[in-house]
PDB file of C-alpha atoms in Angstrom:
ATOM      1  CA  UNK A   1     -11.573 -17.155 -15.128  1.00 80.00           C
ATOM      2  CA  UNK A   2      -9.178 -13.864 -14.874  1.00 92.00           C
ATOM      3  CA  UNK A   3      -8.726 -12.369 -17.966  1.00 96.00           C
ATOM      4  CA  UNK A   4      -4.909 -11.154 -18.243  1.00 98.00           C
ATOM      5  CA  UNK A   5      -3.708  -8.992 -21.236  1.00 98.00           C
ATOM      6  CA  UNK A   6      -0.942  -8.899 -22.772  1.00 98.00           C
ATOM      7  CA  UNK A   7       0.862  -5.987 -21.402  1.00 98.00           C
ATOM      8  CA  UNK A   8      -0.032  -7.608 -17.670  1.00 98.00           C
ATOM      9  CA  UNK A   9       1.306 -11.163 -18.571  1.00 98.00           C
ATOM     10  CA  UNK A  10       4.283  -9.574 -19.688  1.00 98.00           C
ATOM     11  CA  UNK A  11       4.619  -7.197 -16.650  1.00 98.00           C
ATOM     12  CA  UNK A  12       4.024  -9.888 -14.132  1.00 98.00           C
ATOM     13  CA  UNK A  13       6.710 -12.302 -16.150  1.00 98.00           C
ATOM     14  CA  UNK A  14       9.528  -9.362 -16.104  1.00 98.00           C
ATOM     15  CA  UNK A  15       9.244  -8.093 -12.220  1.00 98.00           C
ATOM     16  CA  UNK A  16       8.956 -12.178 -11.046  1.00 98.00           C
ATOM     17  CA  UNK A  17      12.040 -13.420 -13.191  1.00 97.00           C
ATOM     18  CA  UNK A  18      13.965 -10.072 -12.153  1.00 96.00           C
ATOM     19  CA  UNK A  19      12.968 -10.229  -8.584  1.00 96.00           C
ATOM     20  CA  UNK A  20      16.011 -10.392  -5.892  1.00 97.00           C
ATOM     21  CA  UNK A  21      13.707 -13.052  -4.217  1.00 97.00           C
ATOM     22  CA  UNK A  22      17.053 -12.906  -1.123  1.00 97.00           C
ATOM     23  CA  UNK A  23      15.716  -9.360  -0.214  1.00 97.00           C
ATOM     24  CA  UNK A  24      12.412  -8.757  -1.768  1.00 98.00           C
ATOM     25  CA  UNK A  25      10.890 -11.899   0.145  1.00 98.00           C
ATOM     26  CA  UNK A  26      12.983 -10.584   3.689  1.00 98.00           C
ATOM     27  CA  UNK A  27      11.960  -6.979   3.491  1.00 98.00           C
ATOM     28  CA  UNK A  28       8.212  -7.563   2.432  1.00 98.00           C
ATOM     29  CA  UNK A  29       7.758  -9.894   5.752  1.00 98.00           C
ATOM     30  CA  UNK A  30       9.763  -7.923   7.879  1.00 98.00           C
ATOM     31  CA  UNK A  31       8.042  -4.327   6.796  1.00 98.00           C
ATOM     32  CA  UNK A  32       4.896  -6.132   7.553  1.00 97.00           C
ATOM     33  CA  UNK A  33       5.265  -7.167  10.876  1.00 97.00           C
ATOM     34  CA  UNK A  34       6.830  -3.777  11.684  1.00 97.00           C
ATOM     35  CA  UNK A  35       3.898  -2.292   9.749  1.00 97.00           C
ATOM     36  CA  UNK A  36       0.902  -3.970  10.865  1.00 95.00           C
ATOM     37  CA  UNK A  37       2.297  -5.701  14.511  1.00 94.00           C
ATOM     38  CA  UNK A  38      -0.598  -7.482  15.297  1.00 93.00           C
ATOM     39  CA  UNK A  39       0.288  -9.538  12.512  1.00 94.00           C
ATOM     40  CA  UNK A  40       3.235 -10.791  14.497  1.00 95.00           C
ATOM     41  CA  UNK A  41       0.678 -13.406  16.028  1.00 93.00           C
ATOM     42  CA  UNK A  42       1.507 -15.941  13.435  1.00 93.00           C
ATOM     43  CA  UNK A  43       5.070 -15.961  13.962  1.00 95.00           C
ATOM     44  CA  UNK A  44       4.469 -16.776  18.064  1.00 93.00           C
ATOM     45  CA  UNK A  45       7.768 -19.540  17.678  1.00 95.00           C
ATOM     46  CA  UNK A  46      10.290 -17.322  15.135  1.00 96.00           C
ATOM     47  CA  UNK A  47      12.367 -16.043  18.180  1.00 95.00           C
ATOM     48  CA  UNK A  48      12.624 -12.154  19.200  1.00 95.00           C
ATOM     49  CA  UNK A  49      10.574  -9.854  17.073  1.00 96.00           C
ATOM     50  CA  UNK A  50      11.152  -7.216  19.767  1.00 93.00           C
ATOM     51  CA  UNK A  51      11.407  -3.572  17.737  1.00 95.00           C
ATOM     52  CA  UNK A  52      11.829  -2.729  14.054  1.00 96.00           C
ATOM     53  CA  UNK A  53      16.052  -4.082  14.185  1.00 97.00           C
ATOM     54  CA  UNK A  54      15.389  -7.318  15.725  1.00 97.00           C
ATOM     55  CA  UNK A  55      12.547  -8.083  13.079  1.00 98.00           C
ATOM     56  CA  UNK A  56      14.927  -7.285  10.430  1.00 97.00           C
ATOM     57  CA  UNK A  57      17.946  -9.098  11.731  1.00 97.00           C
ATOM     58  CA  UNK A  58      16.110 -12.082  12.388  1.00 98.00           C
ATOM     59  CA  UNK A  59      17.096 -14.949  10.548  1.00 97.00           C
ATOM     60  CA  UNK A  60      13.808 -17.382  10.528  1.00 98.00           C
ATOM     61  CA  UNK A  61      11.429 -14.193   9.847  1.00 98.00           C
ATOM     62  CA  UNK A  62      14.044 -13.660   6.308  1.00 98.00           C
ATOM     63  CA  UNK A  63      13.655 -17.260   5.567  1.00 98.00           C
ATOM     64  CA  UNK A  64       9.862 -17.306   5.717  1.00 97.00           C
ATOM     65  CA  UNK A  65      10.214 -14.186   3.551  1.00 98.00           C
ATOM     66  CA  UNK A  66      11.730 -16.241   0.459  1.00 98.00           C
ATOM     67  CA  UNK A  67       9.139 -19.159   1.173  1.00 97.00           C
ATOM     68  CA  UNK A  68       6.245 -16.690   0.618  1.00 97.00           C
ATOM     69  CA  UNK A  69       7.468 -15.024  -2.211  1.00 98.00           C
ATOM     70  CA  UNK A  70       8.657 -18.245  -4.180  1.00 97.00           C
ATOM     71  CA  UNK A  71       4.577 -18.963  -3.304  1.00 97.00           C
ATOM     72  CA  UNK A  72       3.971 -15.965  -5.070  1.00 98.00           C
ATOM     73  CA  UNK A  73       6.229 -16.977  -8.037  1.00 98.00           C
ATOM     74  CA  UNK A  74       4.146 -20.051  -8.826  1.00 97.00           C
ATOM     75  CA  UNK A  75       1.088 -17.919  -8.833  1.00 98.00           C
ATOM     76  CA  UNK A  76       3.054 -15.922 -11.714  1.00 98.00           C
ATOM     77  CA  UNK A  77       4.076 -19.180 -13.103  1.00 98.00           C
ATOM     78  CA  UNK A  78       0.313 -20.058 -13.507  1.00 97.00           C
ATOM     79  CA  UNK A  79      -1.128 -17.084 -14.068  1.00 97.00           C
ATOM     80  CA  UNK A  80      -3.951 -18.913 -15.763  1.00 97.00           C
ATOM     81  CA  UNK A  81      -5.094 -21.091 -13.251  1.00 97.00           C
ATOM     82  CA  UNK A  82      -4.095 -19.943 -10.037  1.00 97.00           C
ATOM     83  CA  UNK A  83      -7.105 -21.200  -8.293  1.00 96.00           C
ATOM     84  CA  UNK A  84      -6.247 -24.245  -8.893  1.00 96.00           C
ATOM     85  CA  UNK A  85      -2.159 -23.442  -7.830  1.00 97.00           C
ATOM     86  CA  UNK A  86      -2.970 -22.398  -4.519  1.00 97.00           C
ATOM     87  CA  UNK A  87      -6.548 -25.045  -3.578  1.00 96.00           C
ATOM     88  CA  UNK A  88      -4.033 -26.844  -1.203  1.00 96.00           C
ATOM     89  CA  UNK A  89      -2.402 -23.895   0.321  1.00 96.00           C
ATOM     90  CA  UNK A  90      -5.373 -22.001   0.560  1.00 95.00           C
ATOM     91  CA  UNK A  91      -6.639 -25.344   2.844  1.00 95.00           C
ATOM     92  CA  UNK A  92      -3.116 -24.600   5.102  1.00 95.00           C
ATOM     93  CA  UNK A  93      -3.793 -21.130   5.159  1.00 94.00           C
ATOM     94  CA  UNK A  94      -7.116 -22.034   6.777  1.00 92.00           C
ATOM     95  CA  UNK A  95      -7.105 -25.166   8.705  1.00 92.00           C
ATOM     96  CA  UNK A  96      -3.495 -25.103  10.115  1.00 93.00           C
ATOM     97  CA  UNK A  97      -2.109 -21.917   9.909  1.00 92.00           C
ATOM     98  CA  UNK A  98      -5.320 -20.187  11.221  1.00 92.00           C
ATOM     99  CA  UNK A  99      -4.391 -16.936   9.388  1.00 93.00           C
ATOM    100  CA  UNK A 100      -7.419 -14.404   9.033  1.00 92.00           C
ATOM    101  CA  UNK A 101      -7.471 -13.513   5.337  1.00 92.00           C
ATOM    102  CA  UNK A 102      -7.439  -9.836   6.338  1.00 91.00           C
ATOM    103  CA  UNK A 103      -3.417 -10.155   6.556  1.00 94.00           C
ATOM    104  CA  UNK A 104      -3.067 -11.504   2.906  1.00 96.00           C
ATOM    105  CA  UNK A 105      -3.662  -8.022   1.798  1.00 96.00           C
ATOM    106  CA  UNK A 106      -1.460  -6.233   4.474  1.00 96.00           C
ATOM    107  CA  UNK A 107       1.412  -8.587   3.040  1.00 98.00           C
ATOM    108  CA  UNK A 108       0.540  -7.724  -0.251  1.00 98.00           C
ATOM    109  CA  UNK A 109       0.083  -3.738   0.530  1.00 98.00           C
ATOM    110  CA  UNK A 110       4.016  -3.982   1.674  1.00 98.00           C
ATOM    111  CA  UNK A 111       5.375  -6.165  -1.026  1.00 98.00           C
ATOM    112  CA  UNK A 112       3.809  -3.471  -3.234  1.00 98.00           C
ATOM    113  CA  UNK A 113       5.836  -1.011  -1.478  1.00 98.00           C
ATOM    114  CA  UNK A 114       9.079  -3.223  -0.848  1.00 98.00           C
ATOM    115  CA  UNK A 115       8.913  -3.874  -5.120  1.00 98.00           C
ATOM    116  CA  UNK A 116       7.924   0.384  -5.461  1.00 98.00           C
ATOM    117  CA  UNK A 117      11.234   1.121  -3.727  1.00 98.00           C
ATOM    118  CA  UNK A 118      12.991  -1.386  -5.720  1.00 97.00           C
ATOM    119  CA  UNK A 119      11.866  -0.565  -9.088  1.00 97.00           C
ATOM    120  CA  UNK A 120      11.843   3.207  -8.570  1.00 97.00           C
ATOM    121  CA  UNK A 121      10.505   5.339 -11.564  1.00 96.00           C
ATOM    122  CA  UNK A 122      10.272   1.631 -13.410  1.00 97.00           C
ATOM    123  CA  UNK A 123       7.190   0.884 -11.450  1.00 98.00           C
ATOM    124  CA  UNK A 124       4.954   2.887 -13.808  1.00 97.00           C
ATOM    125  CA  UNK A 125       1.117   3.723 -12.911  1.00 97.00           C
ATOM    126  CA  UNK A 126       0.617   0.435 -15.479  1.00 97.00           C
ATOM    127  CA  UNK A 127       3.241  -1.654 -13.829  1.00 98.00           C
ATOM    128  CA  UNK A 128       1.532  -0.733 -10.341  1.00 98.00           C
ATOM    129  CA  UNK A 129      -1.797  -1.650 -11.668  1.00 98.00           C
ATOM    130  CA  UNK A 130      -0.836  -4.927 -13.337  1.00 98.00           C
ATOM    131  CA  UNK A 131       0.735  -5.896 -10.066  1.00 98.00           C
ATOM    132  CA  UNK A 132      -2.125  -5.460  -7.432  1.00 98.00           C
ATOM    133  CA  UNK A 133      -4.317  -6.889 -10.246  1.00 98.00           C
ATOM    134  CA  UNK A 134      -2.124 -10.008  -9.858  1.00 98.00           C
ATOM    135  CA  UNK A 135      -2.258  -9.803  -6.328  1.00 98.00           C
ATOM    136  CA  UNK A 136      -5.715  -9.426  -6.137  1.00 97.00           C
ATOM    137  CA  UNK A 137      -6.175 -12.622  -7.736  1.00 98.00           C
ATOM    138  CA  UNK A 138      -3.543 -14.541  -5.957  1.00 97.00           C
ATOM    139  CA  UNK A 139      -4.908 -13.008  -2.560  1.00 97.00           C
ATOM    140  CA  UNK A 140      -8.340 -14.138  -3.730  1.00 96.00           C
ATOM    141  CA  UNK A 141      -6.966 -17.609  -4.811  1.00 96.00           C
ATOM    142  CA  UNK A 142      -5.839 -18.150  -1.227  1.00 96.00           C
ATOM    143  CA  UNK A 143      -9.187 -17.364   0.265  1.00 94.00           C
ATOM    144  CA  UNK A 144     -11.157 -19.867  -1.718  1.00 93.00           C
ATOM    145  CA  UNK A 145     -10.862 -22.658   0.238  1.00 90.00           C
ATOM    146  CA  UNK A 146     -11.636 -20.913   3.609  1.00 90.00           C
ATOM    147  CA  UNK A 147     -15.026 -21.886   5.392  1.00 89.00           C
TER     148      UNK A 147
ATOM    149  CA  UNK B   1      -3.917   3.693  17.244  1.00 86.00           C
ATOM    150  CA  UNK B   2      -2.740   7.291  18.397  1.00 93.00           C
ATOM    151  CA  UNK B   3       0.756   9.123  17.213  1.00 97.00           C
ATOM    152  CA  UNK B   4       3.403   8.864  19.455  1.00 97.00           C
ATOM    153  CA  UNK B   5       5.836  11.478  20.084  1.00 97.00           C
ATOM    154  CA  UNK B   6       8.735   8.986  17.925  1.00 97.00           C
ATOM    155  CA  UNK B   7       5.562   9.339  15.470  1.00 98.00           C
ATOM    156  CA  UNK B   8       5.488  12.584  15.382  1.00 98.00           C
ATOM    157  CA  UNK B   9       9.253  13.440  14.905  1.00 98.00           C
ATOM    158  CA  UNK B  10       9.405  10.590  12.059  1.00 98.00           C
ATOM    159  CA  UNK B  11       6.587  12.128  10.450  1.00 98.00           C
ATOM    160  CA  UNK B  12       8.402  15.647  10.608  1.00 98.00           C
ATOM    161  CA  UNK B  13      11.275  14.737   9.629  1.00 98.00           C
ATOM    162  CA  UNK B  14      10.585  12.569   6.627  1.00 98.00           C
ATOM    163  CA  UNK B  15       7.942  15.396   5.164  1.00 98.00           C
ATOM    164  CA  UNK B  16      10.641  17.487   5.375  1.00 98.00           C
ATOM    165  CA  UNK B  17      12.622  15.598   2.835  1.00 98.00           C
ATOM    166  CA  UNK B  18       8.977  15.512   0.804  1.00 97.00           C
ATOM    167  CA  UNK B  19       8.022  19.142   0.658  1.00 97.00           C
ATOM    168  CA  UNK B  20      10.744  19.899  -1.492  1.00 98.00           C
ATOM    169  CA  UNK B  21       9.208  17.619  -4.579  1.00 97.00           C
ATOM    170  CA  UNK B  22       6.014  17.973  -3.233  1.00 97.00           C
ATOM    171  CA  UNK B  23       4.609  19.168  -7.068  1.00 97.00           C
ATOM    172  CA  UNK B  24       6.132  15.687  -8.263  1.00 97.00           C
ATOM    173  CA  UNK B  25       4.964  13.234  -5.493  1.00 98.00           C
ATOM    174  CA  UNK B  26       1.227  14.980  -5.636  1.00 98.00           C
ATOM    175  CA  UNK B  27       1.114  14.280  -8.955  1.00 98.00           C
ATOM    176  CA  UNK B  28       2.128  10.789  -9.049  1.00 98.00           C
ATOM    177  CA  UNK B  29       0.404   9.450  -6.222  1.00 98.00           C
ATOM    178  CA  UNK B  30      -3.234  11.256  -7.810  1.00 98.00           C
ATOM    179  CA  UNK B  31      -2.014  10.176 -11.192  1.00 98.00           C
ATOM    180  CA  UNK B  32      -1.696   6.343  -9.405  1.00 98.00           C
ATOM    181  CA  UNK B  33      -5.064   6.872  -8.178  1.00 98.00           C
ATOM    182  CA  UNK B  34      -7.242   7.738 -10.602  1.00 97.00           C
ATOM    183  CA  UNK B  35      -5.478   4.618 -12.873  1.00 96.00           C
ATOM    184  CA  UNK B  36      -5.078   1.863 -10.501  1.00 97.00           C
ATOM    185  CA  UNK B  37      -8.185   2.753  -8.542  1.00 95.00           C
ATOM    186  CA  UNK B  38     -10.589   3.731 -11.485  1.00 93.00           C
ATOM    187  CA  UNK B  39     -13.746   4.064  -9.442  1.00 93.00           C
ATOM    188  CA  UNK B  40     -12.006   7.143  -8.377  1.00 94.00           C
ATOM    189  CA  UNK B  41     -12.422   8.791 -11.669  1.00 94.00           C
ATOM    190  CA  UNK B  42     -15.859   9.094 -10.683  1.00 91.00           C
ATOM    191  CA  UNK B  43     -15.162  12.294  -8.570  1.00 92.00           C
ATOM    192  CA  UNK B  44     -13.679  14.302 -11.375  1.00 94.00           C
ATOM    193  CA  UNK B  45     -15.687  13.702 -14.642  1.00 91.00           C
ATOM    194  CA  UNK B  46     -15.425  17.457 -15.046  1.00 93.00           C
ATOM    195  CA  UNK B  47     -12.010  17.200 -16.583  1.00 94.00           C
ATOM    196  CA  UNK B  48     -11.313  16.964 -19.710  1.00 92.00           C
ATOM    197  CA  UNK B  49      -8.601  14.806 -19.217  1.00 94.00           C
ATOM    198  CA  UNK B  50      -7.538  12.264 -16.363  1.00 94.00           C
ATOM    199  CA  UNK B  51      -4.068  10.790 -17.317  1.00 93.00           C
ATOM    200  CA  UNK B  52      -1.154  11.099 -15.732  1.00 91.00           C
ATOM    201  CA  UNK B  53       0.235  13.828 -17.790  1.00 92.00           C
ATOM    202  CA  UNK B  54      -2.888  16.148 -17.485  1.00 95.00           C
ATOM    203  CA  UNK B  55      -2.422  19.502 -16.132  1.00 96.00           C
ATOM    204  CA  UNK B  56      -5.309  19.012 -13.889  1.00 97.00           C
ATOM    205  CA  UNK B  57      -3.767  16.172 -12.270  1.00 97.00           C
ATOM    206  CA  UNK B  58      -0.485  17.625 -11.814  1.00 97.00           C
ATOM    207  CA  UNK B  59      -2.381  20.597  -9.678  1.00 97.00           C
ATOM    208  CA  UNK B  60      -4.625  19.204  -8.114  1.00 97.00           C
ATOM    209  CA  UNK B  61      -1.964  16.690  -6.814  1.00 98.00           C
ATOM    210  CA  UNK B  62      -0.181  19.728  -5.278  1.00 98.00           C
ATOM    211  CA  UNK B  63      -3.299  21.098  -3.939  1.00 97.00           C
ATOM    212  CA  UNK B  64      -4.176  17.680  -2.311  1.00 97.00           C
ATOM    213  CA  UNK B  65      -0.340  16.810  -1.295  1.00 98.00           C
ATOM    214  CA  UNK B  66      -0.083  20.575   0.210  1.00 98.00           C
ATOM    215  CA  UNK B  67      -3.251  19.405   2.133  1.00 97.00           C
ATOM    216  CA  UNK B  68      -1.400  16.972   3.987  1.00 98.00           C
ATOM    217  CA  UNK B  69       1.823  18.983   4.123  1.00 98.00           C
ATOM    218  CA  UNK B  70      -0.264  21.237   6.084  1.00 97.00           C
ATOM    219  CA  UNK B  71      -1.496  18.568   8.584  1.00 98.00           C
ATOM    220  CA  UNK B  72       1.829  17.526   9.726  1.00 98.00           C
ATOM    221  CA  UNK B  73       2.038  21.422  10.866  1.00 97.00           C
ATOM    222  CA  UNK B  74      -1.148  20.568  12.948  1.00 97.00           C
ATOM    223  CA  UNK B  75      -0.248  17.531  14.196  1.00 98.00           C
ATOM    224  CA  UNK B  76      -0.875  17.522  17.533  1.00 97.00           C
ATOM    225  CA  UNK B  77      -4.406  18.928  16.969  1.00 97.00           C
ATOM    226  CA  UNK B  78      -5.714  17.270  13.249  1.00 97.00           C
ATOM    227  CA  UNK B  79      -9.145  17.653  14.446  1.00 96.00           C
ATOM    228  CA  UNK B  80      -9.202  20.728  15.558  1.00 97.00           C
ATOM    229  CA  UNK B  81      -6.596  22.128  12.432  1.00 97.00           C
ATOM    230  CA  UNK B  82      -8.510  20.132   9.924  1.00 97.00           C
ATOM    231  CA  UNK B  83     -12.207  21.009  10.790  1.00 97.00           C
ATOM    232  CA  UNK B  84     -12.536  23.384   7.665  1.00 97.00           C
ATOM    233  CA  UNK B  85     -11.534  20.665   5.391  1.00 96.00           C
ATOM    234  CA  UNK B  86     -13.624  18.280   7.308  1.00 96.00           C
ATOM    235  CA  UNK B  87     -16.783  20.656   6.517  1.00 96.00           C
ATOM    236  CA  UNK B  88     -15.478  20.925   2.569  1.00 96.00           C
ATOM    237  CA  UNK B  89     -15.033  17.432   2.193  1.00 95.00           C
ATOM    238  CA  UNK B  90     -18.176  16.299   4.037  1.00 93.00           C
ATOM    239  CA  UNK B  91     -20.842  19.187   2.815  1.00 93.00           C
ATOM    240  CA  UNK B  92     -19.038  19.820  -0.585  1.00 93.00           C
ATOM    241  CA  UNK B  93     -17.044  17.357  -1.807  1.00 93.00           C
ATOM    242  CA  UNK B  94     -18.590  14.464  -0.315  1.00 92.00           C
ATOM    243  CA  UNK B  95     -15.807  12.088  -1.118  1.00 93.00           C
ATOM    244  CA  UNK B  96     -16.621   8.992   0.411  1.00 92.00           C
ATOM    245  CA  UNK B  97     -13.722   8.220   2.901  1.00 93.00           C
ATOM    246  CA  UNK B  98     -13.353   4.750   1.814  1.00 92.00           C
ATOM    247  CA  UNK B  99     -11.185   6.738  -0.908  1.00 94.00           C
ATOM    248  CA  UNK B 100      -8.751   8.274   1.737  1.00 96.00           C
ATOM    249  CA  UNK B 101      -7.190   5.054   2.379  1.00 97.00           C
ATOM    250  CA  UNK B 102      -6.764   4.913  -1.392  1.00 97.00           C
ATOM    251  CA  UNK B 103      -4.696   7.678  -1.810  1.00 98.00           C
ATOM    252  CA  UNK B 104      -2.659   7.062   1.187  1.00 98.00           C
ATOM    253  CA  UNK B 105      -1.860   3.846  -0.032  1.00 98.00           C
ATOM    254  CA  UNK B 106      -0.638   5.328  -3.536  1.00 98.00           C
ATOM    255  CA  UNK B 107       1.597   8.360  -1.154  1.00 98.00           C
ATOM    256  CA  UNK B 108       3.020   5.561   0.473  1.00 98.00           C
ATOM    257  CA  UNK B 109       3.450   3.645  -2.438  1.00 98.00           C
ATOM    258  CA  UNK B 110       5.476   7.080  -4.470  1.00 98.00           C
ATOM    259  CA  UNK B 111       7.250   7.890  -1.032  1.00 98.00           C
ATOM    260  CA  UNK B 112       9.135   4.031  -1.547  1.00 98.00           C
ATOM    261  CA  UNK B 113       9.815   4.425  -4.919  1.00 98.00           C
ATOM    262  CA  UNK B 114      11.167   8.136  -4.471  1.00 98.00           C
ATOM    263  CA  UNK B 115      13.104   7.632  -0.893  1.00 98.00           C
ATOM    264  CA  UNK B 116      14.140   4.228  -1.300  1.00 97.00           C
ATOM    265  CA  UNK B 117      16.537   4.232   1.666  1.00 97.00           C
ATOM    266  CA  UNK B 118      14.783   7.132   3.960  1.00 98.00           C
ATOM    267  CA  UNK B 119      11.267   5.251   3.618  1.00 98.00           C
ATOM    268  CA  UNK B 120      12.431   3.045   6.123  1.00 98.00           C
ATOM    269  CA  UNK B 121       9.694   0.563   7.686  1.00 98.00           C
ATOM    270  CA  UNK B 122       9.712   2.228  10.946  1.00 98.00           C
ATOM    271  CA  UNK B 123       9.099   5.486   9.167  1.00 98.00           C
ATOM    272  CA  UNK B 124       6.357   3.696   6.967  1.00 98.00           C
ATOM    273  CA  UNK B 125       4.407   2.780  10.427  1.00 98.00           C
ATOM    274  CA  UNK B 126       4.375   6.640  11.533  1.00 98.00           C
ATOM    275  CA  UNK B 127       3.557   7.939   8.135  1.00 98.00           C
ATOM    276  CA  UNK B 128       1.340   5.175   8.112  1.00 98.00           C
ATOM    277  CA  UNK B 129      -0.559   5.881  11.307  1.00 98.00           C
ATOM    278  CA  UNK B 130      -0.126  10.164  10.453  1.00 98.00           C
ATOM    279  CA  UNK B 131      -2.290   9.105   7.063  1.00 98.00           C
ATOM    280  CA  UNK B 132      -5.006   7.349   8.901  1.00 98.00           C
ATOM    281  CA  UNK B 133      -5.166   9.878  11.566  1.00 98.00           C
ATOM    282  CA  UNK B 134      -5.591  12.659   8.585  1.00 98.00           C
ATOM    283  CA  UNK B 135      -7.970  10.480   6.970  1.00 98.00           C
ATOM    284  CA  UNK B 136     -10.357  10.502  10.413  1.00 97.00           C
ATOM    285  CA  UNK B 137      -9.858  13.757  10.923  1.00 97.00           C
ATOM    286  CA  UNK B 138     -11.004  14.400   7.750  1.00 97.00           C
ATOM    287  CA  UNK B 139     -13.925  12.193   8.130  1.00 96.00           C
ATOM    288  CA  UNK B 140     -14.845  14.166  11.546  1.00 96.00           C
ATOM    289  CA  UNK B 141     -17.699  16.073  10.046  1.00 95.00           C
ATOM    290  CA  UNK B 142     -19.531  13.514   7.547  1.00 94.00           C
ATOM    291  CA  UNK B 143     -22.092  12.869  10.023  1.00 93.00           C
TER     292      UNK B 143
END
């Protein structure tokens, strides 16, 4: 059981409900497969990811964006049992989707960044800490149910 | 996972903007460290104090930041350039280089909040690679 005080509940709460999920969620997926290319092997059927501008441009890759951080969002909705939140996607993270674990934390090493850039000097030492904490958690959520 | 000559010219041309506020980013991203990563306290229990604010912090940020300022100088030869502070942080320091990655996450992490627009993602990959490169070349001497 994760043990959340109250400054982190409360810093998790204000960047989720302030988020711009419409560029956040783009920019975080986009940055990673720019980033970290090899992770562009899970998106084999999401049209040209051909240099940095066609990775950004592209429509599906933006899309996918929101979907993973509104999965994020219910994590921060559920901060208390988030185990439990992500069992079943954990299972489609591991028996459909293949993806090695590894990337969860690339992902979450650019949203860090993406959210850094947004929040500027708002993004405090404490905010930064409360925020990879929460990753952490979430990232270790969605490994559970791999075998 | 080598620099590239578009490496190399990213790298150069973003530190450029950096070196200016290189006192401010060194502190912050050593400040991030030390409280995000506390494990890396560990290294300075010497100091009397370890917050953000502390004057130790704020210098040794600069000394650290001015570290890697002087890398992108040696770019094209961070073995070679960096030996010396291979042999310091092997034989002296002994830092264990699982920490490098640390504090090149928390540059990268200060560069985005303080360059919003010029810390690009195609910049992020050089500065990305530069950091790891530094970080091995660094490492060259631990054994």
């Amino acid at each position: 059981m994760v043990e959340w005080t109250e400054f982190e509940r409360a810093t998790i709460q204000d960047i989720f409900t302030n988020m711009n999920y419409d560029v956040v969620g783009p920019q975080s997926l986009a940055r990673c497969l720019i980033v970290y290319p090899w992770t562009q092997r899970y998106f084999g059927k999401f049209g040209v990811l051909y240099n940095a501008a066609a990775i950004m441009g592209n429509p599906m890759i933006a899309a996918h964006g929101k979907v993973v951080l509104r999965g994020l969002e219910e994590a921060a909705k559920n901060m208390d049992n988030i185990k439990a939140t992500y069992a079943d996607l954990s299972v489609l993270h591991s028996e459909k989707l293949h993806v090695d674990p590894d990337n969860f934390r690339l992902l979450g090493d650019c949203l860090t960044v993406v959210v850094a850039a947004q929040l500027g000097a708002a993004f405090t030492p404490e905010a930064q800490a409360a925020f990879q904490k929460f990753l952490a958690v979430a990232i270790s959520s969605l490994q559970r149910q791999y075998h | 996972m080598s620099l590239s000559a578009k490496d190399k010219l990213a790298v150069k041309t973003f530190f450029g903007k950096v070196a200016p506020k290189v006192e401010d980013i060194g502190r912050e991203a050593l400040a991030r460290t030390l409280f995000v990563y506390p494990q890396t306290k560990t290294y300075f229990s010497h100091w009397a104090d370890l917050s953000p604010s502390s004057p130790q912090v704020k210098k040794h940020g600069l000394t650290v930041l001015n570290g890697v300022l002087s890398a992108v100088e040696l770019i094209d030869d961070l073995k070679g350039g960096l030996l010396t502070l291979s042999e310091l942080h092997a034989f002296m320091l002994r830092v264990d280089p699982a920490n490098f990655k640390i504090i090149n996450h928390n540059l990268l992490v200060v560069f985005a909040m303080m360059f919003p627009d010029d810390f690009t993602p195609e910049v992020h990959v050089s500065v990305d690679k530069f950091l790891a490169q530094v970080s091995l070349a660094l490492a060259e001497k631990y054994r």
